[in-house]
CSV table of C-alpha atoms and ligand atoms in Angstrom, one decimal:
chain,number,residue,atom,x,y,z
A,1,UNK,CA,24.7,0.8,5.8
A,2,UNK,CA,22.1,-1.2,3.8
A,3,UNK,CA,18.9,0.5,2.5
A,4,UNK,CA,15.6,-1.2,3.1
A,5,UNK,CA,12.5,-1.6,1.0
A,6,UNK,CA,9.1,-2.4,2.7
A,7,UNK,CA,6.6,-3.8,0.1
A,8,UNK,CA,3.2,-5.4,0.5
A,9,UNK,CA,3.2,-8.9,-0.9
A,10,UNK,CA,-0.5,-9.6,-1.0
A,11,UNK,CA,-3.5,-7.2,-1.7
A,12,UNK,CA,-2.5,-4.4,0.6
A,13,UNK,CA,-3.0,-3.8,4.4
A,14,UNK,CA,-0.4,-6.2,5.5
A,15,UNK,CA,1.1,-4.0,8.1
A,16,UNK,CA,3.5,-2.0,6.2
A,17,UNK,CA,2.8,1.3,8.4
A,18,UNK,CA,3.8,-0.6,11.6
A,19,UNK,CA,7.0,-2.2,10.1
A,20,UNK,CA,8.1,1.0,8.4
A,21,UNK,CA,7.7,3.0,11.8
A,22,UNK,CA,10.0,0.3,13.6
A,23,UNK,CA,12.6,0.6,10.8
A,24,UNK,CA,12.3,4.3,10.6
A,25,UNK,CA,14.0,4.9,13.9
A,26,UNK,CA,17.4,3.9,12.5
A,27,UNK,CA,16.8,5.3,9.0
A,28,UNK,CA,18.1,8.6,7.7
A,29,UNK,CA,15.3,9.0,5.2
A,30,UNK,CA,11.9,7.5,4.8
A,31,UNK,CA,10.6,7.7,1.1
A,32,UNK,CA,7.3,7.1,-0.6
A,33,UNK,CA,7.6,6.3,-4.3
A,34,UNK,CA,4.2,5.3,-5.6
A,35,UNK,CA,0.5,5.5,-5.0
A,36,UNK,CA,-1.3,8.2,-3.2
A,37,UNK,CA,-3.9,8.7,-0.6
A,38,UNK,CA,-5.6,5.3,-1.5
A,39,UNK,CA,-3.0,4.0,1.0
A,40,UNK,CA,-3.9,3.7,4.7
A,41,UNK,CA,-1.0,3.0,6.9
A,42,UNK,CA,-1.5,2.5,10.6
A,43,UNK,CA,1.0,3.1,13.2
A,44,UNK,CA,0.3,2.6,17.0
A,45,UNK,CA,2.3,4.2,19.6
A,46,UNK,CA,1.2,3.5,23.2
A,47,UNK,CA,-2.6,4.3,23.3
A,48,UNK,CA,-2.3,6.6,20.2
A,49,UNK,CA,-3.2,5.4,16.7
A,50,UNK,CA,-1.8,7.3,13.7
A,51,UNK,CA,-3.2,6.8,10.2
A,52,UNK,CA,-1.2,8.0,7.2
A,53,UNK,CA,-2.4,8.2,3.8
A,54,UNK,CA,0.2,10.4,2.0
A,55,UNK,CA,2.9,11.3,4.4
A,56,UNK,CA,5.6,8.6,5.0
A,57,UNK,CA,5.0,6.6,8.3
A,58,UNK,CA,8.6,7.7,9.4
A,59,UNK,CA,7.3,11.1,10.5
A,60,UNK,CA,6.3,9.8,13.9
A,61,UNK,CA,9.9,8.8,14.7
A,62,UNK,CA,11.0,12.3,13.6
A,63,UNK,CA,13.0,11.0,10.6
A,64,UNK,CA,13.2,13.1,7.5
A,65,UNK,CA,10.8,12.0,5.0
A,66,UNK,CA,10.4,12.4,1.2
A,67,UNK,CA,7.6,12.1,-1.4
A,68,UNK,CA,9.2,10.9,-4.7
A,69,UNK,CA,8.1,11.8,-8.3
A,70,UNK,CA,5.9,8.5,-8.6
A,71,UNK,CA,3.4,9.5,-6.0
A,72,UNK,CA,0.1,11.3,-6.8
A,73,UNK,CA,-0.7,14.0,-4.3
A,74,UNK,CA,-4.1,15.2,-3.2
A,75,UNK,CA,-3.0,18.6,-1.7
A,76,UNK,CA,-6.2,18.9,0.3
A,77,UNK,CA,-5.4,15.6,2.1
A,78,UNK,CA,-1.7,16.4,2.4
A,79,UNK,CA,-2.5,19.8,4.1
A,80,UNK,CA,-4.8,18.0,6.6
A,81,UNK,CA,-2.3,15.3,7.3
A,82,UNK,CA,0.5,17.9,7.9
A,83,UNK,CA,-1.9,19.9,10.1
A,84,UNK,CA,-2.7,16.7,12.2
A,85,UNK,CA,0.9,15.9,12.9
A,86,UNK,CA,2.2,16.6,16.7
A,87,UNK,CA,5.4,18.1,14.9
A,88,UNK,CA,4.8,21.6,13.7
A,89,UNK,CA,8.0,21.6,11.7
A,90,UNK,CA,7.9,18.3,9.8
A,91,UNK,CA,11.1,17.3,8.1
A,92,UNK,CA,9.5,16.7,4.7
A,93,UNK,CA,10.6,17.1,1.0
A,94,UNK,CA,8.1,16.7,-2.0
A,95,UNK,CA,9.5,16.2,-5.5
A,96,UNK,CA,8.3,19.1,-7.9
A,97,UNK,CA,7.4,16.3,-10.4
A,98,UNK,CA,4.8,14.6,-8.3
A,99,UNK,CA,1.4,14.7,-10.0
A,100,UNK,CA,-1.5,16.5,-8.4
A,101,UNK,CA,-4.9,15.0,-7.8
A,102,UNK,CA,-7.6,17.6,-8.9
A,103,UNK,CA,-11.2,17.6,-7.9
A,104,UNK,CA,-12.2,16.3,-11.4
A,105,UNK,CA,-10.1,13.2,-10.8
A,106,UNK,CA,-12.3,12.1,-7.9
A,107,UNK,CA,-15.5,12.7,-9.9
A,108,UNK,CA,-14.1,10.7,-12.7
A,109,UNK,CA,-13.1,8.0,-10.5
A,110,UNK,CA,-16.7,7.6,-9.1
A,111,UNK,CA,-18.2,8.1,-12.6
A,112,UNK,CA,-15.9,5.4,-14.2
A,113,UNK,CA,-16.9,3.0,-11.4
A,114,UNK,CA,-20.7,3.8,-12.0
A,115,UNK,CA,-20.3,3.1,-15.5
A,116,UNK,CA,-18.6,-0.3,-14.8
A,117,UNK,CA,-21.7,-1.4,-12.8
A,118,UNK,CA,-21.3,-4.8,-11.3
A,119,UNK,CA,-17.9,-5.0,-13.1
A,120,UNK,CA,-16.6,-2.2,-11.0
A,121,UNK,CA,-13.0,-2.2,-9.6
A,122,UNK,CA,-14.0,-1.2,-6.0
A,123,UNK,CA,-11.6,1.7,-6.1
A,124,UNK,CA,-10.9,3.8,-3.1
A,125,UNK,CA,-12.7,6.7,-4.9
A,126,UNK,CA,-9.5,8.9,-4.4
A,127,UNK,CA,-8.9,9.9,-8.0
A,128,UNK,CA,-5.9,7.9,-8.2
A,129,UNK,CA,-6.4,6.1,-11.6
A,130,UNK,CA,-7.6,9.3,-13.4
A,131,UNK,CA,-4.6,11.2,-12.1
A,132,UNK,CA,-2.2,8.5,-13.3
A,133,UNK,CA,-4.1,8.5,-16.6
A,134,UNK,CA,-3.4,12.2,-17.1
A,135,UNK,CA,0.3,11.7,-16.3
A,136,UNK,CA,0.5,9.1,-19.0
A,137,UNK,CA,-1.4,11.4,-21.3
A,138,UNK,CA,1.0,14.1,-20.5
A,139,UNK,CA,-1.6,16.6,-19.4
A,140,UNK,CA,-1.2,16.3,-15.7
A,141,UNK,CA,-0.7,19.0,-13.2
A,142,UNK,CA,2.6,18.6,-11.2
A,143,UNK,CA,3.7,19.9,-7.8
A,144,UNK,CA,6.0,22.5,-9.5
A,145,UNK,CA,2.8,23.8,-11.2
A,146,UNK,CA,0.7,23.9,-8.0
A,147,UNK,CA,3.0,26.1,-6.2
A,148,UNK,CA,3.1,28.9,-8.9
A,149,UNK,CA,-0.2,30.6,-9.3
A,150,UNK,CA,0.5,31.7,-12.8
A,151,UNK,CA,1.4,28.3,-14.0
A,152,UNK,CA,-1.5,26.8,-12.3
A,153,UNK,CA,-4.0,29.2,-13.7
A,154,UNK,CA,-2.8,28.4,-17.1
A,155,UNK,CA,-3.1,24.6,-16.5
A,156,UNK,CA,-6.5,24.8,-14.9
A,157,UNK,CA,-7.7,27.0,-17.9
A,158,UNK,CA,-6.7,24.2,-20.3
A,159,UNK,CA,-8.1,21.3,-18.3
A,160,UNK,CA,-11.2,22.4,-16.6
A,161,UNK,CA,-13.3,23.0,-19.7
A,162,UNK,CA,-12.3,19.7,-21.1
A,163,UNK,CA,-12.8,17.7,-17.9
A,164,UNK,CA,-16.1,19.4,-17.3
A,165,UNK,CA,-17.2,18.5,-20.7
A,166,UNK,CA,-16.2,14.8,-20.3
A,167,UNK,CA,-17.9,14.7,-16.9
A,168,UNK,CA,-21.2,16.2,-18.0
A,169,UNK,CA,-21.6,15.0,-21.6
A,170,UNK,CA,-20.1,11.6,-21.4
A,171,UNK,CA,-20.9,10.6,-17.9
A,172,UNK,CA,-23.8,12.8,-17.2
A,173,UNK,CA,-22.3,14.0,-13.9
A,174,UNK,CA,-22.7,17.5,-12.4
A,175,UNK,CA,-19.6,19.6,-12.0
A,176,UNK,CA,-20.5,22.0,-9.2
A,177,UNK,CA,-17.3,23.9,-8.6
A,178,UNK,CA,-16.2,26.7,-11.0
A,179,UNK,CA,-12.7,27.1,-12.5
A,180,UNK,CA,-12.1,30.2,-10.3
A,181,UNK,CA,-13.1,28.2,-7.1
A,182,UNK,CA,-10.5,25.4,-8.1
A,183,UNK,CA,-7.9,28.0,-8.9
A,184,UNK,CA,-8.3,29.9,-5.7
A,185,UNK,CA,-8.3,26.8,-3.4
A,186,UNK,CA,-5.4,25.0,-5.1
A,187,UNK,CA,-3.3,28.1,-5.4
A,188,UNK,CA,-3.8,28.7,-1.7
A,189,UNK,CA,-2.8,25.1,-0.9
A,190,UNK,CA,0.3,25.5,-3.3
A,191,UNK,CA,1.3,28.5,-1.3
A,192,UNK,CA,1.2,26.8,1.9
A,193,UNK,CA,2.9,23.5,0.6
A,194,UNK,CA,5.6,25.4,-1.3
A,195,UNK,CA,8.0,25.3,1.6
A,196,UNK,CA,8.3,21.5,1.2
A,197,UNK,CA,9.2,21.4,-2.4
A,198,UNK,CA,12.6,19.8,-2.9
A,199,UNK,CA,14.5,17.5,-5.6
A,200,UNK,CA,13.8,14.2,-4.0
A,201,UNK,CA,15.7,12.3,-6.8
A,202,UNK,CA,18.9,14.3,-5.9
A,203,UNK,CA,18.5,14.2,-2.2
A,204,UNK,CA,18.0,10.4,-2.1
A,205,UNK,CA,20.8,9.8,-4.5
A,206,UNK,CA,23.2,11.8,-2.4
A,207,UNK,CA,22.0,10.1,0.8
A,208,UNK,CA,22.8,6.7,-0.8
A,209,UNK,CA,26.2,7.9,-2.1
A,210,UNK,CA,27.1,9.0,1.3
A,211,UNK,CA,26.2,5.6,2.9
A,212,UNK,CA,23.2,6.7,4.6
A,213,UNK,CA,20.3,4.4,5.4
A,214,UNK,CA,17.1,5.0,3.2
A,215,UNK,CA,13.9,3.2,3.8
A,216,UNK,CA,11.5,3.0,0.9
A,217,UNK,CA,7.9,2.6,2.1
A,218,UNK,CA,5.7,0.9,-0.4
A,219,UNK,CA,1.9,1.4,-0.6
A,220,UNK,CA,-0.7,-1.2,-1.6
A,221,UNK,CA,0.3,-4.7,-2.3
A,222,UNK,CA,2.0,-6.6,-5.2
A,223,UNK,CA,-1.1,-8.3,-6.5
A,224,UNK,CA,-2.6,-4.7,-6.9
A,225,UNK,CA,0.3,-4.0,-9.4
A,226,UNK,CA,-0.9,-2.4,-12.6
A,227,UNK,CA,0.9,-5.0,-14.7
A,228,UNK,CA,1.4,-8.1,-12.4
A,229,UNK,CA,-1.7,-7.9,-10.3
A,230,UNK,CA,-5.0,-9.3,-11.0
A,231,UNK,CA,-5.8,-6.8,-13.9
A,232,UNK,CA,-8.1,-4.9,-14.2
A,233,UNK,CA,-8.7,-5.4,-10.6
A,234,UNK,CA,-5.5,-3.5,-9.6
A,235,UNK,CA,-4.4,0.1,-8.7
A,236,UNK,CA,-2.8,2.4,-11.2
A,237,UNK,CA,0.8,2.3,-10.1
A,238,UNK,CA,3.5,-0.3,-9.4
A,239,UNK,CA,3.4,-1.5,-5.7
A,240,UNK,CA,6.8,-3.3,-6.1
A,241,UNK,CA,10.5,-2.9,-5.3
A,242,UNK,CA,11.2,-2.4,-8.9
A,243,UNK,CA,9.2,0.8,-8.9
A,244,UNK,CA,11.4,2.4,-6.4
A,245,UNK,CA,14.1,3.4,-8.9
A,246,UNK,CA,11.6,5.0,-11.3
A,247,UNK,CA,9.3,6.4,-8.4
A,248,UNK,CA,12.1,8.3,-6.8
A,249,UNK,CA,14.7,8.8,-9.7
A,250,UNK,CA,17.7,6.9,-8.4
A,251,UNK,CA,20.1,4.4,-9.8
A,252,UNK,CA,20.4,0.7,-8.8
A,253,UNK,CA,21.4,0.0,-5.2
A,254,UNK,CA,24.1,-2.4,-4.3
A,255,UNK,CA,23.4,-3.4,-0.7
A,256,UNK,CA,19.8,-3.6,0.5
A,257,UNK,CA,17.3,-5.7,2.4
A,258,UNK,CA,13.9,-6.1,0.7
A,259,UNK,CA,11.3,-6.8,3.3
A,260,UNK,CA,8.1,-8.3,2.0
A,261,UNK,CA,5.2,-7.7,4.5
A,262,UNK,CA,3.0,-10.8,4.8
A,263,UNK,CA,-0.2,-11.0,6.9
A,264,UNK,CA,-0.7,-14.5,8.3
A,265,UNK,CA,-3.8,-14.8,6.5
A,266,UNK,CA,-5.1,-12.9,3.2
A,267,UNK,CA,-7.3,-9.9,3.0
A,268,UNK,CA,-8.5,-7.9,-0.1
A,269,UNK,CA,-10.7,-4.8,-0.4
A,270,UNK,CA,-12.7,-4.3,-3.5
A,271,UNK,CA,-13.3,-6.6,-6.4
A,272,UNK,CA,-11.1,-9.3,-8.1
A,273,UNK,CA,-10.2,-12.9,-7.8
A,274,UNK,CA,-9.4,-14.3,-4.4
A,275,UNK,CA,-9.1,-18.1,-4.4
A,276,UNK,CA,-8.8,-18.8,-0.7
A,277,UNK,CA,-11.5,-16.5,0.4
A,278,UNK,CA,-13.7,-17.5,3.4
A,279,UNK,CA,-17.3,-16.6,2.8
A,280,UNK,CA,-18.5,-18.1,6.1
A,281,UNK,CA,-18.6,-17.6,9.8
A,282,UNK,CA,-14.8,-18.3,10.2
A,283,UNK,CA,-14.1,-15.5,7.6
A,284,UNK,CA,-16.4,-13.1,9.8
A,285,UNK,CA,-14.5,-14.2,12.9
A,286,UNK,CA,-11.0,-13.4,11.4
A,287,UNK,CA,-12.5,-10.0,10.1
A,288,UNK,CA,-13.6,-9.1,13.6
A,289,UNK,CA,-10.5,-10.3,15.4
A,290,UNK,CA,-8.3,-8.6,12.9
A,291,UNK,CA,-10.4,-5.4,12.7
A,292,UNK,CA,-10.3,-5.9,9.0
A,293,UNK,CA,-12.1,-2.8,7.9
A,294,UNK,CA,-10.3,-0.4,5.5
A,295,UNK,CA,-8.1,2.4,7.0
A,296,UNK,CA,-9.0,4.7,4.1
A,297,UNK,CA,-12.6,3.8,3.2
A,298,UNK,CA,-13.9,1.9,6.3
A,299,UNK,CA,-15.2,-0.9,3.9
A,300,UNK,CA,-15.0,-4.5,5.3
A,301,UNK,CA,-12.1,-6.5,4.0
A,302,UNK,CA,-12.6,-9.8,2.4
A,303,UNK,CA,-10.8,-12.5,4.3
A,304,UNK,CA,-9.2,-15.8,3.4
A,305,UNK,CA,-6.5,-18.4,4.2
A,306,UNK,CA,-2.8,-17.7,3.6
A,307,UNK,CA,-1.9,-18.3,0.0
A,308,UNK,CA,1.7,-19.4,-0.7
A,309,UNK,CA,1.2,-19.4,-4.4
A,310,UNK,CA,0.7,-15.5,-4.2
A,311,UNK,CA,3.8,-15.2,-1.8
A,312,UNK,CA,6.2,-17.2,-4.1
A,313,UNK,CA,5.3,-15.0,-7.0
A,314,UNK,CA,5.7,-11.8,-4.8
A,315,UNK,CA,9.0,-13.0,-3.5
A,316,UNK,CA,10.4,-13.6,-6.8
A,317,UNK,CA,9.4,-10.5,-8.6
A,318,UNK,CA,10.2,-8.3,-5.7
A,319,UNK,CA,13.5,-10.0,-5.0
A,320,UNK,CA,12.6,-10.4,-1.4
A,321,UNK,CA,15.4,-11.0,1.1
A,322,UNK,CA,13.3,-11.0,4.2
A,323,UNK,CA,9.7,-11.3,5.3
A,324,UNK,CA,7.9,-9.6,8.2
A,325,UNK,CA,5.1,-11.8,9.1
A,326,UNK,CA,2.2,-9.9,10.7
A,327,UNK,CA,-1.0,-10.4,12.6
A,328,UNK,CA,-0.4,-14.1,13.6
A,329,UNK,CA,-2.2,-13.2,17.0
A,330,UNK,CA,-5.4,-12.7,15.0
A,331,UNK,CA,-5.5,-16.4,14.4
A,332,UNK,CA,-5.6,-17.3,18.0
A,333,UNK,CA,-8.2,-19.5,19.1
A,334,UNK,CA,-9.1,-21.0,15.8
A,335,UNK,CA,-8.9,-24.8,16.2
A,336,UNK,CA,-7.8,-25.8,12.6
A,337,UNK,CA,-5.8,-23.5,10.3
A,338,UNK,CA,-5.3,-23.9,6.6
A,339,UNK,CA,-2.5,-22.8,4.2
A,340,UNK,CA,-2.9,-23.0,0.5
A,341,UNK,CA,0.3,-24.6,-0.9
A,342,UNK,CA,-0.5,-24.8,-4.5
A,343,UNK,CA,-3.4,-24.7,-7.0
A,344,UNK,CA,-4.6,-27.8,-8.8
A,345,UNK,CA,-5.6,-27.2,-12.5
A,346,UNK,CA,-6.5,-30.0,-14.8
A,347,UNK,CA,-4.7,-32.5,-12.6
A,348,UNK,CA,-1.4,-30.3,-12.6
A,349,UNK,CA,-0.1,-28.4,-9.7
A,350,UNK,CA,0.5,-24.6,-10.0
A,351,UNK,CA,2.9,-23.3,-7.5
A,352,UNK,CA,3.1,-19.7,-8.9
A,353,UNK,CA,0.3,-17.3,-9.8
A,354,UNK,CA,-0.8,-17.6,-13.5
A,355,UNK,CA,-0.2,-14.7,-15.8
A,356,UNK,CA,-3.8,-15.1,-16.9
A,357,UNK,CA,-5.7,-15.1,-13.6
A,358,UNK,CA,-9.0,-16.1,-15.4
A,359,UNK,CA,-7.5,-19.7,-15.2
A,360,UNK,CA,-8.3,-19.5,-11.6
A,361,UNK,CA,-11.7,-20.5,-12.7
A,362,UNK,CA,-10.4,-23.9,-13.4
A,363,UNK,CA,-8.2,-23.9,-10.2
A,364,UNK,CA,-8.7,-25.4,-6.9
A,365,UNK,CA,-6.6,-24.5,-3.8
A,366,UNK,CA,-4.6,-27.4,-2.3
A,367,UNK,CA,-4.6,-26.9,1.7
A,368,UNK,CA,-2.4,-28.2,4.3
A,369,UNK,CA,-4.1,-28.1,7.7
A,370,UNK,CA,-2.4,-27.0,10.9
A,371,UNK,CA,-3.3,-27.1,14.6
A,372,UNK,CA,-4.4,-23.9,16.0
A,373,UNK,CA,-2.5,-21.9,18.7
A,374,UNK,CA,-2.7,-19.1,21.3
A,375,UNK,CA,0.0,-16.5,20.8
A,376,UNK,CA,0.9,-14.2,23.5
A,377,UNK,CA,1.2,-10.7,22.0
A,378,UNK,CA,3.9,-9.9,24.5
A,379,UNK,CA,6.2,-12.8,23.4
A,380,UNK,CA,9.7,-11.5,23.1
A,381,UNK,CA,11.7,-14.4,22.0
A,382,UNK,CA,10.7,-16.6,18.9
A,383,UNK,CA,11.3,-20.0,20.7
A,384,UNK,CA,8.6,-18.9,23.3
A,385,UNK,CA,6.0,-18.9,20.8
A,386,UNK,CA,3.8,-22.2,20.9
A,387,UNK,CA,5.2,-25.0,18.8
A,388,UNK,CA,2.0,-25.0,16.6
A,389,UNK,CA,2.7,-21.4,15.8
A,390,UNK,CA,6.2,-22.1,14.9
A,391,UNK,CA,5.2,-25.0,12.7
A,392,UNK,CA,2.7,-22.7,11.0
A,393,UNK,CA,5.4,-20.0,10.3
A,394,UNK,CA,8.2,-22.3,9.5
A,395,UNK,CA,6.2,-24.2,6.8
A,396,UNK,CA,5.3,-21.0,5.1
A,397,UNK,CA,9.0,-19.7,5.4
A,398,UNK,CA,10.3,-23.0,3.8
A,399,UNK,CA,7.8,-22.9,1.0
A,400,UNK,CA,8.4,-19.3,0.2
A,401,UNK,CA,12.2,-19.7,0.4
A,402,UNK,CA,12.8,-16.3,2.3
A,403,UNK,CA,13.6,-16.0,5.8
A,404,UNK,CA,10.7,-14.8,8.0
A,405,UNK,CA,13.0,-12.4,10.2
A,406,UNK,CA,10.3,-10.4,11.9
A,407,UNK,CA,7.1,-11.9,13.5
A,408,UNK,CA,4.6,-9.3,14.5
A,409,UNK,CA,2.2,-10.4,17.3
A,410,UNK,CA,0.1,-7.1,17.8
A,411,UNK,CA,-0.2,-3.8,16.5
A,412,UNK,CA,2.2,-1.9,19.0
A,413,UNK,CA,5.8,-1.5,18.4
A,414,UNK,CA,6.8,-3.6,21.3
A,415,UNK,CA,4.7,-6.6,20.1
A,416,UNK,CA,7.3,-7.5,17.6
A,417,UNK,CA,9.8,-10.5,17.6
A,418,UNK,CA,13.1,-10.1,15.7
A,419,UNK,CA,14.4,-13.4,14.8
A,420,UNK,CA,18.3,-13.9,14.6
B,501,GDP,P1,-0.8,-1.2,5.9
B,501,GDP,O1,-1.6,-0.5,4.8
B,501,GDP,O2,0.0,-2.2,5.1
B,501,GDP,O3,0.2,-0.2,6.6
B,501,GDP,O4,-1.7,-1.8,7.0
B,501,GDP,P2,-3.0,-1.2,7.6
B,501,GDP,O5,-2.5,-0.2,8.5
B,501,GDP,O6,-4.0,-0.7,6.6
B,501,GDP,O7,-3.7,-2.4,8.3
B,501,GDP,C1,-3.1,-3.1,9.2
B,501,GDP,C2,-3.8,-3.2,10.7
B,501,GDP,O8,-3.2,-4.2,11.4
B,501,GDP,C3,-3.5,-1.9,11.3
B,501,GDP,O9,-4.7,-1.5,12.1
B,501,GDP,C4,-2.4,-2.2,12.3
B,501,GDP,O10,-2.3,-1.3,13.5
B,501,GDP,C5,-2.7,-3.7,12.6
B,501,GDP,N1,-1.6,-4.5,12.8
B,501,GDP,C6,-0.3,-4.4,12.4
B,501,GDP,N2,0.4,-5.5,12.7
B,501,GDP,C7,-0.4,-6.2,13.6
B,501,GDP,C8,-0.2,-7.5,14.3
B,501,GDP,O11,0.7,-8.1,14.2
B,501,GDP,N3,-1.3,-7.9,14.9
B,501,GDP,C9,-2.4,-7.3,15.1
B,501,GDP,N4,-3.5,-7.8,15.8
B,501,GDP,N5,-2.7,-6.1,14.4
B,501,GDP,C10,-1.7,-5.7,13.6
B,502,IMO,P1,-2.4,0.2,1.6
B,502,IMO,O1,-1.2,1.0,1.3
B,502,IMO,C1,-5.7,-2.1,0.2
B,502,IMO,C2,-7.4,-1.3,-3.8
B,502,IMO,C3,-8.8,-0.7,-3.9
B,502,IMO,C4,-9.2,-1.3,-5.2
B,502,IMO,C5,-8.0,-1.2,-6.1
B,502,IMO,C6,-8.0,0.0,-6.9
B,502,IMO,O2,-3.2,0.8,2.7
B,502,IMO,O3,-2.1,-1.2,1.7
B,502,IMO,P2,-7.5,2.7,-6.4
B,502,IMO,O4,-8.3,3.7,-5.5
B,502,IMO,O5,-6.1,2.5,-6.0
B,502,IMO,O6,-7.7,3.0,-7.9
B,502,IMO,O7,-8.2,1.2,-6.2
B,502,IMO,O8,-6.9,-1.2,-5.1
B,502,IMO,N1,-6.4,-0.5,-2.9
B,502,IMO,C7,-6.0,-0.9,-1.7
B,502,IMO,N2,-6.4,-2.0,-1.0
B,502,IMO,N3,-4.8,-1.4,0.7
B,502,IMO,C8,-4.4,-0.3,-0.1
B,502,IMO,O9,-3.4,0.5,0.4
B,502,IMO,C9,-5.1,0.0,-1.2
B,502,IMO,N4,-4.9,0.9,-2.1
B,502,IMO,C10,-5.8,0.7,-3.2
B,502,IMO,O10,-9.5,-1.3,-2.8
B,502,IMO,O11,-9.5,-2.6,-5.1
B,503,MG,MG1,-3.7,0.0,4.5
């Protein structure tokens, strides 16, 4: 059986949670491999809405879930999320190598943003960047340290005075928690979470060797990638298929489907370039219709037209085999729709995103106009969609060069069309 990758192709919030939940039913394992609780993945089952930040979205289906070494874990959030589950005995494994977000990481995230002033990234404030910084600096606290009070005590004794000094003397912040308070709270969390520790690298490798189906759930979106996104307006991990191997600790996979999740328009939360952004009433209408307010922070998402330049680059670098095209229903009732097919720069056409995005200042989006449509979210067969909707979908599909094998017409599981 093939394994599946689910990755965001734009700036996050494409509907990865919904698609992961659908695939999770038949998967043997669902695995997160990067990011942390900056993610907000929504799964709607009947009238119930689940929001996952750290736990893989496969847990609702009762599928066994893993959190790989490449993820950063805030144990307070993890504990809360586990407590909120309907399942009292979730099938969950957390790799001992995952890095732990400590309270000073949240403070440093906020302090760095404050220092940047109007150049701030617009982070989620969850301490993600500072935690990955400590991993790179080789001073981070890992899950294996969290679950052992003596090891944790030693680590905190080394780090607390250093972080306090940086926060107070460099950033002028107040650190209100004591070293003892941090130790007591985190050791208690470690004690409760210890039962989930397991070598995810080994477990997933074995599952793959046994021919099991593994579903890799990406967080964020490709254009938030630390190298390939719109740096510095990015996150601190690698939201791309390539990161699965380093984020879980497995070898290359021979048989797979790489699903890029594409929203039928574009959204972005936080700062950074956005060439097809709509700063007008139409943008506001799409924001309202699509309920485009952050799952994690509640911030209004910036909204704009679908951008094929972004999608071509995403498809190439992620090696996409398929696309799940989501939220087409949100465009219902808009008379004329636009898709950006390329950027014009100095009389030339760019069809892929430039390595140096500051060139976007010289670029103008080239648009193709489409007739509006009215999609019934309960449509079951692709051919029953209005012709104008199919024209919109098939144009994008042809230009991106990857089959759009799933069309999502609403947040519910049933509102999904599988194309043959
Ligand atoms: P993720 O971060 O990629 O998992 O996406 P989010 O959960 O942050 O945001 C996607 C939002 O759109 C959620 O509220 C979903 O319930 C919702 N959603 C997903 N697919 C569709 C769709 O096809 N139509 C509509 N109207 N909503 C959808
Ligand atoms: P999901 O998985 C949308 C954005 C933040 C900010 C930048 C850096 O739900 O798609 P960070 O806190 O990671 O240092 O913030 O990345 N960002 C997201 N935007 N969806 C997400 O996750 C995001 N995770 C981070 O808004 O611009
Ligand atoms: Mg989200």
